[in-house]
Amino acid sequence: MSFLLDCPNCGPRDVNEFSCAGEVTVRPKESPTLRELTSYIYFRRNVAGVQREWWYHRQGCEIWFQAERDTRTNEVLRTEIFDPAEQEARAK
Amino acid sequence: MRLPARPGERLDRNREVTFSLYGKPVRAFEGDTFGSALYASGQRIFSRSFKYHRPRGLLCCSGSCANCMMTVDGVPNVRICAEPVREGAVVRPQNVWGSLEHDVLVATDKLAGPFTPVGFYYRTMIRPRWAWPLYEKFLRNVAGLGKLDKQAGRANRYDIEHRRAEVLVVGGGRAGREAARKHAAAGRQVVLVDEGFVDPLEGVDVISPGRALGIWEGGLVPVDAGRVLYRFRAGKIVVATGTIEQPLVFPGNDLVGVMLPDGVRRLIEDWGIKPAEQAVVVTVDEAGREAAAALEEAGVQLNGVYDLRRERAREIVARGRGGVLRSVEIDGRKISCDLLVMSGGRQPAYSLLAQVGARIEYDPERGVFIPTDIPDGIEAVGSVAGEGLDGAVPAASYNGASGKGKCFVCVCEDVTDKDLKRAIGEGFDSIELAKRYTTVTMGPCQGRLCHVPSIRLYARENEKDEATIGTTTARPPWAPVTLGLLAGRPHEPAQRTSIHHRHKELGARMMWTGTWRRPHSYGDPEGEAKSVHDSVGVIDVSTLGKMIVRGSDAAEFLERLYPNRFGDMKPMRIRYGVLNSDAGRIMDDGTIARLDDETFYVTTTSTGAGAVLEWFEWWNAVWGMDVEIVNVTGALAAVNVAGPRARAVMRSLTGIDLSNEGLSYLDARDAQVAGVPSLILRIGFVGELGYELHFPSPYGEHVWNAILQAGEDFGIRPFGLEPQRILRLEKMHILIGQDTDSESNVLEANMPWIAKLDKDDFVGKWSLEHVQERGLQDLLVGFEMEDGKVPLEGAQVVLEGTRPIGRITSSRWSPELRKAIGMAWVPAEVAEEGKSFLVTVDGGFERATVRLRPFFDPEGERLRS
């Protein structure tokens, strides 16, 4: 891995400055069944293609943001600061 | 022998430089390389070959091959033909037992039988089996090139620099310079790197010599510039790596005196050296003819020029004595010479392009491989793209089977045509497999001089064409690189508290905890622990993670993160909290003080500080609440004053009401302590009355000194981590990561009181509910040993007559209780007060009794006193 990532604060930086927290997951709203809970905690889609991920600029401004990355080519299509309200709207 | 000065030469003949070989001085001019200076001084043998220890001389004279590798100032495997001379440098030959001229191991060249062919030691040295260690010892000694002086320490300092280039041009030849000029003229920021010495170029940042090691994703191109590794990020990469001259394959093609045309021209044109007295040229392209012209001009007698495009010589055999060229036979005609120039055509140096996914196609007309389908963002210009190549497929090669001497396909690894033919005979029909078996192309030249010849030979022997045989995979590094350069500077970060130097003065034994340096003890752990119980002690806890969490949603935020309640907390009160993941696992613990309605002061463990900050920030990003989190770990120092006389000590440092009513257990207070604005937290990890002071770091030493002075009359002692661990164990306070692991949850770690499962939601709640549903399995309990022996941490817990059922996580001798105590994970049915189990101690079993309540002051009376 040696690509660049656009930090929403700092601009393009070496990927080594960041840590990746994996695909974006959605936390159940209500008390989940055991199956729903384990699937939320342990299961990931692991796609070969574009996926949304959490990234943290650990050796920089320490901001969390989301990136859309193609897991096959490591091409980063976009990065943005996550807006929960927007996600809520998208879900509807 | 030097020629008269000529225009364009690289020498400054007014400036002499002296270095040594074998301790003997060698004179050179500024502008020389070690190789050119040695050649000018008459040196012809530069190395001994890898396997047969055959004498080898300059071949490519451009830093491609391994023929001139020597150790320079302790750095092995330096290609001295390309390394500029330095005053006083110490140059030593390598891979030699004896001297360059007389090497004992040349015997391997003469020995017939099982010793030499490819793969010999897989076959030969496995019998008798018991002898393998002897073989191995010998092989390890003779194998490999160059030796590192392990005692020498780090002789060189290397650095890594991160740089950017809008356009990065690799190769400073005609095409590369033209491309660089064009991009610079268009206003782009251009960097040009070249392996050799190139002239500056206006408007372009030229790095020379600098070797591009490869092209990685995101336009990453590391460039080896000797002492600095530049990690270039390039928007666009122009590859102008040109071509590499290919040798011909015939018996004796490795003799000292057989050279490639560009190397010969460099000796003459760059360094003003007359390379030989009598020369013969055998060529398939114009390069050989150009070399012939240069030789003639330098006054070398040309005894023949064979252009294989016209004269189809069927057999070429080079002959020599002692490994040095004497003559060449062409179709039976013997011509004496001390220099044989061979030119097998130019092969585009496509490796960098192949690494990034270009397709490599064979051009049967010119007998070379050409890169096509160049990926986006990369451009190939000049001869690497096949421009201006005029060669022809050499017909007169690979006929070495007639028993007229060894015929080398790969000089770095000493692979002969016979070895490759043998590999084919053994069924290695793919060039990739043959590469692994024979190591052809795997030597220091990375296939520069042997890739094409080996493919040509494979095609011929398999009666296929080169396109069918194909190429092997191109991988970085394209040029050899020292490991020191890749490593950069050694860097071991250490964090020290602002009181660090006082600890050293007080004789502390320091230890690592994560990246922190902390006092293990001040030489007497048990005595230090005792003084906390009997009187008063002080410990530096500045390493604790510290955060301020503020905002209108701060209380709600903490309610969601921690399993216990925070909304109902009164200002200036403190609660203990344990962080869980959604999987219900314990992550970290610490204290949370509410400073006002919207502000909380959160502490974490010392090693968990970074992870907890990330965790808080992440949930804040997910929930988007009105909360700000500020990390004040480094900004604030913290010390804990603990013991029955702690109040008395504190009284002389601050004016606030310290009575049990004025500041009771789990109260927080802002106060001046020794004149420093501090936050006092009344908490007690070590089980005695305790005050934890948090204040600005710069006052660390001042406050520390004031406390020690104020406590002098009470016999105050500083205590380190080890006494703290004894003390906390007496209280059965857990250490995250010591008593818990990534599987532990609060219910089974015996802290069920902390999980308020009636709360609407908190991180980890659902998992804890499921733990409760399935029932508790293993529990964390305290134990005391019956006979006082201290088991090892990690020792096994055993039930009589059965298999292991648990493990010890902490154990210490408590001088206060005069007992061996500890904590352990045991099955639920054993986790009852008074039950007993066995523990492995010194290979035997000892009995331990379960204790569920703190060993010391179980009611917490001293803590609250």
Short mmCIF file of C-alpha atoms in Angstrom, two decimals, chain B residues 345-564:
data_model
loop_
_atom_site.label_atom_id
_atom_site.label_comp_id
_atom_site.label_asym_id
_atom_site.label_seq_id
_atom_site.Cartn_x
_atom_site.Cartn_y
_atom_site.Cartn_z
CA GLY B 345 22.60 -5.43 -29.27
CA ARG B 346 20.71 -3.05 -27.06
CA GLN B 347 17.78 -4.19 -24.97
CA PRO B 348 15.36 -1.51 -23.75
CA ALA B 349 15.59 -1.19 -19.96
CA TYR B 350 11.86 -1.74 -19.55
CA SER B 351 11.85 -3.10 -16.01
CA LEU B 352 10.28 -0.04 -14.33
CA LEU B 353 7.55 -0.03 -16.97
CA ALA B 354 6.86 -3.74 -16.57
CA GLN B 355 6.52 -3.23 -12.82
CA VAL B 356 3.61 -0.85 -13.35
CA GLY B 357 1.86 -3.16 -15.78
CA ALA B 358 3.20 -2.43 -19.26
CA ARG B 359 3.01 -5.41 -21.62
CA ILE B 360 6.37 -6.66 -22.90
CA GLU B 361 6.38 -7.75 -26.52
CA TYR B 362 9.09 -9.44 -28.56
CA ASP B 363 10.29 -7.78 -31.75
CA PRO B 364 11.74 -10.58 -33.90
CA GLU B 365 13.28 -8.14 -36.38
CA ARG B 366 15.59 -6.51 -33.91
CA GLY B 367 15.71 -9.35 -31.43
CA VAL B 368 14.63 -7.29 -28.42
CA PHE B 369 11.69 -6.96 -26.03
CA ILE B 370 9.72 -3.74 -26.34
CA PRO B 371 7.30 -2.38 -23.68
CA THR B 372 3.78 -1.62 -24.92
CA ASP B 373 0.41 -0.65 -23.38
CA ILE B 374 2.04 1.85 -21.06
CA PRO B 375 -0.39 2.60 -18.19
CA ASP B 376 -1.93 6.03 -17.55
CA GLY B 377 0.28 8.58 -15.89
CA ILE B 378 3.42 6.94 -17.24
CA GLU B 379 5.22 7.86 -20.40
CA ALA B 380 8.05 5.96 -22.09
CA VAL B 381 10.35 8.02 -24.27
CA GLY B 382 13.47 7.37 -26.29
CA SER B 383 15.16 4.05 -26.82
CA VAL B 384 13.41 2.32 -23.91
CA ALA B 385 10.31 2.55 -26.12
CA GLY B 386 12.24 1.01 -28.99
CA GLU B 387 13.28 4.21 -30.74
CA GLY B 388 16.39 4.05 -32.89
CA LEU B 389 17.37 0.44 -32.22
CA ASP B 390 19.30 -1.10 -35.05
CA GLY B 391 20.52 -4.46 -33.80
CA ALA B 392 20.10 -7.91 -35.25
CA VAL B 393 19.68 -11.25 -33.56
CA PRO B 394 23.18 -12.57 -32.93
CA ALA B 395 23.51 -15.88 -34.71
CA ALA B 396 26.94 -16.92 -33.54
CA SER B 397 26.18 -17.35 -29.91
CA TYR B 398 25.39 -20.32 -27.68
CA ASN B 399 27.65 -22.71 -29.47
CA GLY B 400 29.75 -23.34 -26.44
CA ALA B 401 28.86 -27.01 -26.36
CA SER B 402 31.91 -27.89 -28.36
CA GLY B 403 33.91 -28.15 -25.16
CA LYS B 404 36.07 -25.10 -25.63
CA GLY B 405 35.50 -23.61 -22.24
CA LYS B 406 32.75 -22.24 -20.08
CA CYS B 407 30.19 -20.13 -21.83
CA PHE B 408 28.48 -17.74 -19.42
CA VAL B 409 24.86 -16.69 -19.75
CA CYS B 410 24.91 -14.96 -16.39
CA VAL B 411 28.20 -13.66 -15.04
CA CYS B 412 26.84 -12.52 -11.67
CA GLU B 413 25.68 -15.98 -10.63
CA ASP B 414 28.12 -17.99 -12.78
CA VAL B 415 25.37 -19.68 -14.79
CA THR B 416 26.63 -21.26 -18.00
CA ASP B 417 24.76 -22.39 -21.09
CA LYS B 418 25.32 -25.93 -19.85
CA ASP B 419 23.46 -25.18 -16.62
CA LEU B 420 20.45 -23.86 -18.52
CA LYS B 421 20.49 -26.80 -20.90
CA ARG B 422 20.65 -29.13 -17.93
CA ALA B 423 17.66 -27.35 -16.37
CA ILE B 424 15.71 -27.86 -19.61
CA GLY B 425 16.79 -31.50 -19.60
CA GLU B 426 15.46 -31.87 -16.07
CA GLY B 427 12.09 -30.56 -17.15
CA PHE B 428 12.20 -26.91 -16.16
CA ASP B 429 10.44 -25.89 -19.32
CA SER B 430 9.29 -22.45 -18.22
CA ILE B 431 11.73 -19.57 -18.00
CA GLU B 432 10.26 -18.56 -14.62
CA LEU B 433 11.04 -21.99 -13.18
CA ALA B 434 14.48 -22.09 -14.78
CA LYS B 435 15.18 -18.75 -13.17
CA ARG B 436 14.39 -20.13 -9.73
CA TYR B 437 16.33 -23.33 -10.32
CA THR B 438 19.47 -21.94 -11.91
CA THR B 439 19.31 -18.44 -10.37
CA VAL B 440 19.91 -16.95 -13.82
CA THR B 441 18.89 -13.23 -13.71
CA MET B 442 18.75 -13.33 -9.90
CA GLY B 443 22.22 -11.89 -9.30
CA PRO B 444 23.23 -8.34 -8.51
CA CYS B 445 22.69 -7.13 -12.10
CA GLN B 446 19.00 -8.11 -11.79
CA GLY B 447 18.96 -9.53 -15.28
CA ARG B 448 20.41 -6.51 -16.99
CA LEU B 449 23.03 -8.60 -18.78
CA CYS B 450 21.51 -12.08 -18.67
CA HIS B 451 17.77 -11.77 -19.11
CA VAL B 452 17.77 -11.54 -22.89
CA PRO B 453 20.61 -14.05 -23.45
CA SER B 454 18.85 -16.61 -21.25
CA ILE B 455 15.57 -16.17 -23.10
CA ARG B 456 17.34 -16.46 -26.45
CA LEU B 457 19.03 -19.64 -25.32
CA TYR B 458 15.78 -21.06 -24.00
CA ALA B 459 14.03 -20.30 -27.27
CA ARG B 460 16.78 -22.01 -29.23
CA GLU B 461 16.99 -25.09 -27.08
CA ASN B 462 13.23 -25.53 -26.95
CA GLU B 463 12.92 -24.79 -30.68
CA LYS B 464 10.43 -22.06 -29.99
CA ASP B 465 10.56 -18.33 -30.58
CA GLU B 466 11.37 -15.77 -27.90
CA ALA B 467 7.79 -14.45 -27.83
CA THR B 468 6.58 -17.90 -26.73
CA ILE B 469 9.22 -18.21 -24.04
CA GLY B 470 8.28 -14.76 -22.72
CA THR B 471 9.94 -12.78 -19.98
CA THR B 472 10.18 -13.24 -16.25
CA THR B 473 8.29 -10.96 -13.89
CA ALA B 474 9.94 -7.61 -13.23
CA ARG B 475 10.04 -6.75 -9.55
CA PRO B 476 11.56 -3.96 -7.51
CA PRO B 477 14.20 -3.02 -6.61
CA TRP B 478 15.44 -2.33 -10.12
CA ALA B 479 18.84 -1.39 -8.72
CA PRO B 480 20.52 -2.92 -5.68
CA VAL B 481 20.08 -0.89 -2.54
CA THR B 482 21.77 -0.98 0.86
CA LEU B 483 19.52 -2.10 3.69
CA GLY B 484 20.71 0.85 5.78
CA LEU B 485 19.23 3.22 3.24
CA LEU B 486 15.85 1.52 3.35
CA ALA B 487 15.90 1.57 7.14
CA GLY B 488 16.82 5.24 7.42
CA ARG B 489 17.77 6.50 10.85
CA PRO B 490 17.14 4.29 13.84
CA HIS B 491 14.28 5.79 15.74
CA GLU B 492 13.02 4.53 19.07
CA PRO B 493 10.63 7.06 20.51
CA ALA B 494 10.65 7.46 24.28
CA GLN B 495 8.22 9.54 26.29
CA ARG B 496 9.44 11.05 29.53
CA THR B 497 7.42 12.88 32.14
CA SER B 498 8.37 16.36 33.26
CA ILE B 499 9.64 14.85 36.53
CA HIS B 500 11.87 12.30 34.78
CA HIS B 501 15.18 13.83 35.81
CA ARG B 502 14.20 13.95 39.47
CA HIS B 503 13.52 10.21 39.35
CA LYS B 504 16.98 9.62 37.94
CA GLU B 505 18.53 11.74 40.68
CA LEU B 506 16.61 9.76 43.28
CA GLY B 507 18.14 6.56 41.94
CA ALA B 508 15.08 5.21 40.17
CA ARG B 509 15.41 2.10 38.09
CA MET B 510 13.60 3.06 34.88
CA MET B 511 11.49 0.68 32.81
CA TRP B 512 9.46 0.81 29.61
CA THR B 513 5.69 0.91 29.80
CA GLY B 514 4.55 1.30 26.20
CA THR B 515 6.61 4.19 24.90
CA TRP B 516 6.89 5.73 28.38
CA ARG B 517 9.93 5.58 30.62
CA ARG B 518 8.79 5.14 34.21
CA PRO B 519 10.42 4.35 37.54
CA HIS B 520 10.13 0.65 38.31
CA SER B 521 11.15 1.51 41.86
CA TYR B 522 13.72 3.52 43.72
CA GLY B 523 15.61 0.41 44.71
CA ASP B 524 13.37 -0.99 47.47
CA PRO B 525 9.91 -1.92 46.14
CA GLU B 526 8.71 -3.61 49.34
CA GLY B 527 9.97 -0.79 51.54
CA GLU B 528 8.34 1.78 49.28
CA ALA B 529 5.02 -0.10 49.47
CA LYS B 530 5.32 -0.33 53.24
CA SER B 531 5.85 3.40 53.60
CA VAL B 532 2.55 4.01 51.75
CA HIS B 533 0.75 1.83 54.30
CA ASP B 534 2.60 3.18 57.33
CA SER B 535 3.06 6.83 56.52
CA VAL B 536 2.98 8.43 53.07
CA GLY B 537 4.39 7.95 49.58
CA VAL B 538 4.27 9.82 46.29
CA ILE B 539 4.19 8.46 42.74
CA ASP B 540 4.48 10.19 39.37
CA VAL B 541 1.36 9.33 37.35
CA SER B 542 1.84 11.92 34.60
CA THR B 543 1.71 9.09 32.08
CA LEU B 544 -2.04 8.66 32.59
CA GLY B 545 -4.05 9.59 29.52
CA LYS B 546 -5.98 12.80 30.19
CA MET B 547 -8.81 14.31 28.21
CA ILE B 548 -11.25 17.12 28.63
CA VAL B 549 -14.69 16.30 27.27
CA ARG B 550 -16.87 19.35 26.98
CA GLY B 551 -20.14 20.32 25.37
CA SER B 552 -23.88 20.36 25.97
CA ASP B 553 -23.97 16.64 25.06
CA ALA B 554 -20.90 15.70 27.12
CA ALA B 555 -22.83 13.83 29.85
CA GLU B 556 -24.95 11.99 27.29
CA PHE B 557 -21.81 11.14 25.30
CA LEU B 558 -20.17 9.52 28.33
CA GLU B 559 -23.43 7.76 29.24
CA ARG B 560 -23.34 6.10 25.84
CA LEU B 561 -19.65 5.19 26.02
CA TYR B 562 -19.44 3.84 29.56
CA PRO B 563 -21.61 1.14 31.12
CA ASN B 564 -22.28 3.19 34.24
#
